[in-house]
Amino acid sequence: MKNKVLFSIYTGEYPNQYSGGPNNIIYKIINNYNATSNFEFDFLSRDIFIENLVKDNLKGLSSNLSPKKKVASIFAEKSKLYRKFFGSDFYLPYHFYKNERYFKSFERREMQYDIIHSQDSLSLSLFANTNIKAKKILTIHSKGPLSDEIKNMAKGEKLKNGINEKLKSFEVKSIELADLITFPSKAAQVYFEKSLNFKLDESKVKIVYNGIDFDLINNIADDGILNKYSIKKENKLLLMNIAGDAPEKNIDILLKAVGKIKNKFNRDVKLINVGINKEDSSKYLDIAIKSNISNNIIFLGKLENSEVIKLLKATDMFVMTSEKVIFDLVVLEALACGACCVVSNEGGNKEIIKEGENGFLIDINDVDEIAKKIISIIPYKDNVKGNAIKTAKQFTVQKMVSEYFEIYENLLNGV
């Protein structure tokens, strides 16, 4: 008889290779799972409950979404009015009440599982209890507690404080219920403990670094990708950034640095961004116009991962100005491509990048220094390629999956 594992996620969607965070990790665990092993999987999120999740049905999971969920997903992406209403202080209390009721409806089902692997600090507390025999694992992917991020959905201070207080109580309960807590980096643990203002029991903590499919990345050729997007190389310095429209990505800082590279150092530079939709790029184009670099930046929107890999192999540098970095897969992917990585001296980046050895670290608070450093390392950008690739080989998806299954086995065997 196989051991049953339930993956749970508070936020929603389903396991897939294109998203980041928990859904991506679950996809990789199941996609690299040896079917002859002694485990089977179910999945629970705010959007969907799937039984008997296996490698063969991973690609068709979106068809399991209800018509209502599919329509809501489309409107959430396309309509600002829709996002405004469902993110309003009028609607949010009902949103959280509905989520809580939904997860609690699964309390009786939990008795059938040997392992509950919650991929966030909320969902475990909403349907699990101390009476069940299932071993409970909590994996924290976020920059500190989810309550810190979710409370900012509210506009009013009273509602914001109410959400924060309630969700933090759920997170504390999840921590108490968990037999083991894993983080994708030491930095993630530090951020989490600092935000909740307490120290976790180290005997219950394990670091499991995220992994990439190195062989897949290695076998992707750039295939003239620059021509496809009408990007001319010539003597340009081609910089690439992979980030969505979020404050912590600091795209404005990167644009100002590009302005310095062009205007102060007189360098013909082009910045390629993947992740920011064209409808969200207007505010950044305003910054670009003020910095006289409107012709030096291109927003390609969201692309398939294979396209991103091709671009990483064709450009000169991968530049990231994010703050509160947990452990970004895009940095590992850039290293695997042999790219010259110039990333913020923050969190998980410091656990991957060794200055001048496999990449470079920058102070995101100093635009002049970012520009100056990028210019200074141009002659040496290819020197780090070999070590970059060696580093990426240490963080494979196979290693990550193996560590998770070792955790499962050890917990079930009382180790």
XYZ file of N, CA and C in Angstrom, residues 87-180:
282
model
N -10.236 43.400 -5.051
C -9.169 43.756 -4.126
C -9.561 44.900 -3.213
N -10.861 45.235 -3.222
C -11.333 46.367 -2.430
C -11.569 45.975 -0.974
N -11.564 46.966 -0.105
C -11.832 46.717 1.312
C -13.254 46.213 1.530
N -14.151 46.530 0.592
C -15.531 46.051 0.670
C -15.598 44.532 0.499
N -14.773 44.009 -0.432
C -14.859 42.586 -0.767
C -13.901 41.710 0.042
N -12.754 42.231 0.443
C -11.702 41.413 1.057
C -12.155 40.590 2.272
N -12.923 41.160 3.225
C -13.348 40.337 4.365
C -14.094 39.072 3.945
N -14.968 39.217 2.933
C -15.684 38.044 2.436
C -14.728 37.082 1.750
N -13.743 37.599 1.041
C -12.735 36.778 0.363
C -12.031 35.860 1.360
N -11.583 36.414 2.477
C -10.869 35.609 3.472
C -11.802 34.638 4.193
N -13.030 35.079 4.444
C -14.019 34.189 5.062
C -14.298 32.989 4.157
N -14.444 33.252 2.862
C -14.731 32.194 1.887
C -13.572 31.203 1.800
N -12.340 31.712 1.802
C -11.162 30.838 1.761
C -11.084 29.954 2.999
N -11.331 30.566 4.154
C -11.269 29.817 5.408
C -12.304 28.700 5.425
N -13.508 29.004 4.996
C -14.576 28.009 4.967
C -14.241 26.879 3.989
N -13.664 27.238 2.849
C -13.299 26.251 1.827
C -12.284 25.246 2.361
N -11.205 25.744 2.960
C -10.168 24.840 3.458
C -10.674 23.985 4.625
N -11.481 24.558 5.475
C -11.991 23.807 6.619
C -12.908 22.660 6.185
N -13.470 22.757 4.984
C -14.323 21.687 4.489
C -13.540 20.415 4.188
N -12.204 20.516 4.183
C -11.362 19.350 3.906
C -10.822 18.695 5.175
N -11.271 19.144 6.345
C -10.764 18.599 7.601
C -10.938 17.087 7.695
N -12.081 16.586 7.259
C -12.340 15.157 7.381
C -11.478 14.328 6.432
N -11.139 14.898 5.294
C -10.331 14.173 4.315
C -8.904 13.920 4.796
N -8.417 14.781 5.692
C -7.012 14.705 6.068
C -6.651 13.381 6.755
N -7.634 12.681 7.282
C -7.374 11.439 7.991
C -6.767 10.371 7.084
N -6.979 10.497 5.772
C -6.517 9.455 4.858
C -5.052 9.634 4.442
N -4.414 10.722 4.856
C -3.051 10.998 4.386
C -1.982 10.582 5.396
N -0.840 10.166 4.825
C 0.320 9.834 5.653
C 1.199 11.071 5.842
N 1.207 11.931 4.821
C 1.996 13.172 4.872
C 1.156 14.312 4.323
N 1.139 15.427 5.024
C 0.573 16.671 4.500
C 1.729 17.640 4.309
N 1.947 18.033 3.069
C 3.051 18.944 2.752
C 2.459 20.278 2.318
N 2.361 21.203 3.252
C 1.820 22.523 2.977
C 2.913 23.430 2.430
N 2.606 24.095 1.319
C 3.601 24.921 0.647
C 3.509 26.396 1.026
N 2.853 26.665 2.145
C 2.804 28.030 2.666
C 2.462 27.954 4.146
N 2.509 29.080 4.803
C 2.338 29.093 6.262
C 0.895 29.274 6.708
N -0.070 29.169 5.767
C -1.471 29.362 6.132
C -2.332 28.113 5.988
N -2.225 27.436 4.840
C -3.188 26.381 4.527
C -3.191 25.249 5.544
N -2.038 24.910 6.101
C -1.965 23.807 7.061
C -2.872 24.052 8.263
N -2.855 25.264 8.768
C -3.629 25.579 9.974
C -5.126 25.598 9.724
N -5.532 25.766 8.465
C -6.946 25.909 8.152
C -7.690 24.583 8.045
N -6.965 23.479 7.844
C -7.692 22.210 7.749
C -7.053 21.068 8.542
N -5.874 21.302 9.098
C -5.215 20.240 9.853
C -5.469 20.413 11.349
N -5.311 19.326 12.092
C -5.422 19.403 13.549
C -4.423 18.449 14.177
N -4.283 18.514 15.466
C -3.258 17.748 16.169
C -3.631 16.289 16.360
N -4.870 15.916 16.044
C -5.330 14.550 16.312
C -4.962 13.555 15.215
N -4.591 14.051 14.041
C -4.322 13.126 12.945
C -2.895 12.589 13.034
N -2.695 11.426 12.421
C -1.396 10.765 12.468
C -0.465 11.238 11.358
N -1.000 11.905 10.366
C -0.186 12.343 9.232
C 0.983 13.209 9.695
N 2.133 12.982 9.090
C 3.284 13.839 9.329
C 3.078 15.137 8.555
N 3.386 16.236 9.181
C 3.073 17.540 8.580
C 4.357 18.326 8.304
N 4.503 18.709 7.041
C 5.674 19.477 6.593
C 5.204 20.842 6.125
N 5.905 21.858 6.535
C 5.596 23.233 6.155
C 6.784 23.778 5.363
N 6.535 24.187 4.116
C 7.590 24.794 3.302
C 7.252 26.258 3.083
N 8.169 27.131 3.442
C 7.971 28.580 3.330
C 8.705 29.096 2.094
N 7.950 29.567 1.102
C 8.538 30.101 -0.127
C 8.563 31.630 -0.144
N 7.789 32.246 0.743
C 7.578 33.692 0.662
C 8.657 34.482 1.389
N 8.642 35.792 1.159
C 9.580 36.705 1.818
C 9.044 37.046 3.198
N 9.177 36.129 4.128
C 8.597 36.313 5.442
C 7.193 35.729 5.478
N 6.437 35.996 6.521
C 5.085 35.460 6.649
C 4.173 35.954 5.527
N 3.241 35.104 5.100
C 2.276 35.516 4.083
C 1.410 36.665 4.569
N 1.206 36.739 5.883
C 0.385 37.824 6.438
C 0.971 39.185 6.086
N 2.294 39.277 6.009
C 2.937 40.542 5.655
C 2.586 40.971 4.236
N 2.463 39.986 3.327
C 2.161 40.293 1.938
C 0.671 40.501 1.715
N -0.142 39.605 2.308
C -1.578 39.635 2.042
C -2.265 40.847 2.671
N -1.772 41.279 3.835
C -2.423 42.423 4.496
C -2.370 43.680 3.632
N -1.362 43.761 2.764
C -1.218 44.944 1.921
C -2.238 44.998 0.790
N -3.048 43.936 0.666
C -4.157 43.980 -0.282
C -5.191 45.006 0.180
N -5.275 45.192 1.497
C -6.249 46.133 2.059
C -5.736 47.561 1.974
N -6.658 48.503 1.871
C -6.301 49.926 1.821
C -6.403 50.560 3.218
N -7.492 50.272 3.931
C -7.708 50.870 5.242
C -6.844 50.230 6.322
N -6.357 51.040 7.252
C -5.474 50.541 8.309
C -6.176 49.552 9.235
N -7.467 49.804 9.534
C -8.201 48.913 10.427
C -8.307 47.516 9.836
N -8.680 47.444 8.562
C -8.785 46.143 7.895
C -7.410 45.506 7.738
N -6.432 46.321 7.422
C -5.067 45.822 7.257
C -4.573 45.177 8.558
N -4.812 45.841 9.669
C -4.405 45.306 10.976
C -5.199 44.054 11.335
N -6.491 44.046 10.981
C -7.325 42.884 11.270
C -6.878 41.658 10.504
N -6.573 41.848 9.215
C -6.081 40.749 8.380
C -4.755 40.236 8.920
N -3.873 41.173 9.262
C -2.552 40.807 9.759
C -2.645 39.978 11.045
N -3.490 40.429 11.956
C -3.623 39.733 13.241
C -4.189 38.327 13.063
N -5.211 38.211 12.237
C -5.850 36.913 12.037
C -4.923 35.938 11.314
N -4.310 36.391 10.233
C -3.457 35.508 9.451
C -2.207 35.093 10.216
N -1.676 35.998 11.023
C -0.501 35.629 11.824
C -0.845 34.545 12.839
N -2.074 34.583 13.368
C -2.481 33.536 14.304
C -2.557 32.193 13.587
N -2.996 32.195 12.326
C -3.014 30.972 11.532
C -1.594 30.470 11.284
N -0.685 31.409 10.992
C 0.699 31.024 10.700
C 1.383 30.424 11.923
N 1.144 30.999 13.075
C 1.714 30.457 14.313
C 1.181 29.046 14.556
N -0.104 28.830 14.278
C -0.684 27.498 14.445
C -0.035 26.501 13.485
N 0.200 26.928 12.230
C 0.850 26.054 11.249
C 2.238 25.638 11.726
N 2.959 26.591 12.288
C 4.306 26.305 12.795
C 4.245 25.289 13.934
N 3.258 25.447 14.803
C 3.106 24.526 15.932
C 2.719 23.126 15.463
N 1.913 23.050 14.399
C 1.468 21.756 13.885
C 2.566 21.015 13.137
N 3.462 21.746 12.504
C 4.454 21.140 11.607
C 5.464 20.272 12.355
N 5.720 19.099 11.787
C 6.793 18.239 12.296
C 8.141 18.706 11.764
N 8.113 19.355 10.589
C 9.342 19.862 9.976
C 9.004 21.084 9.138
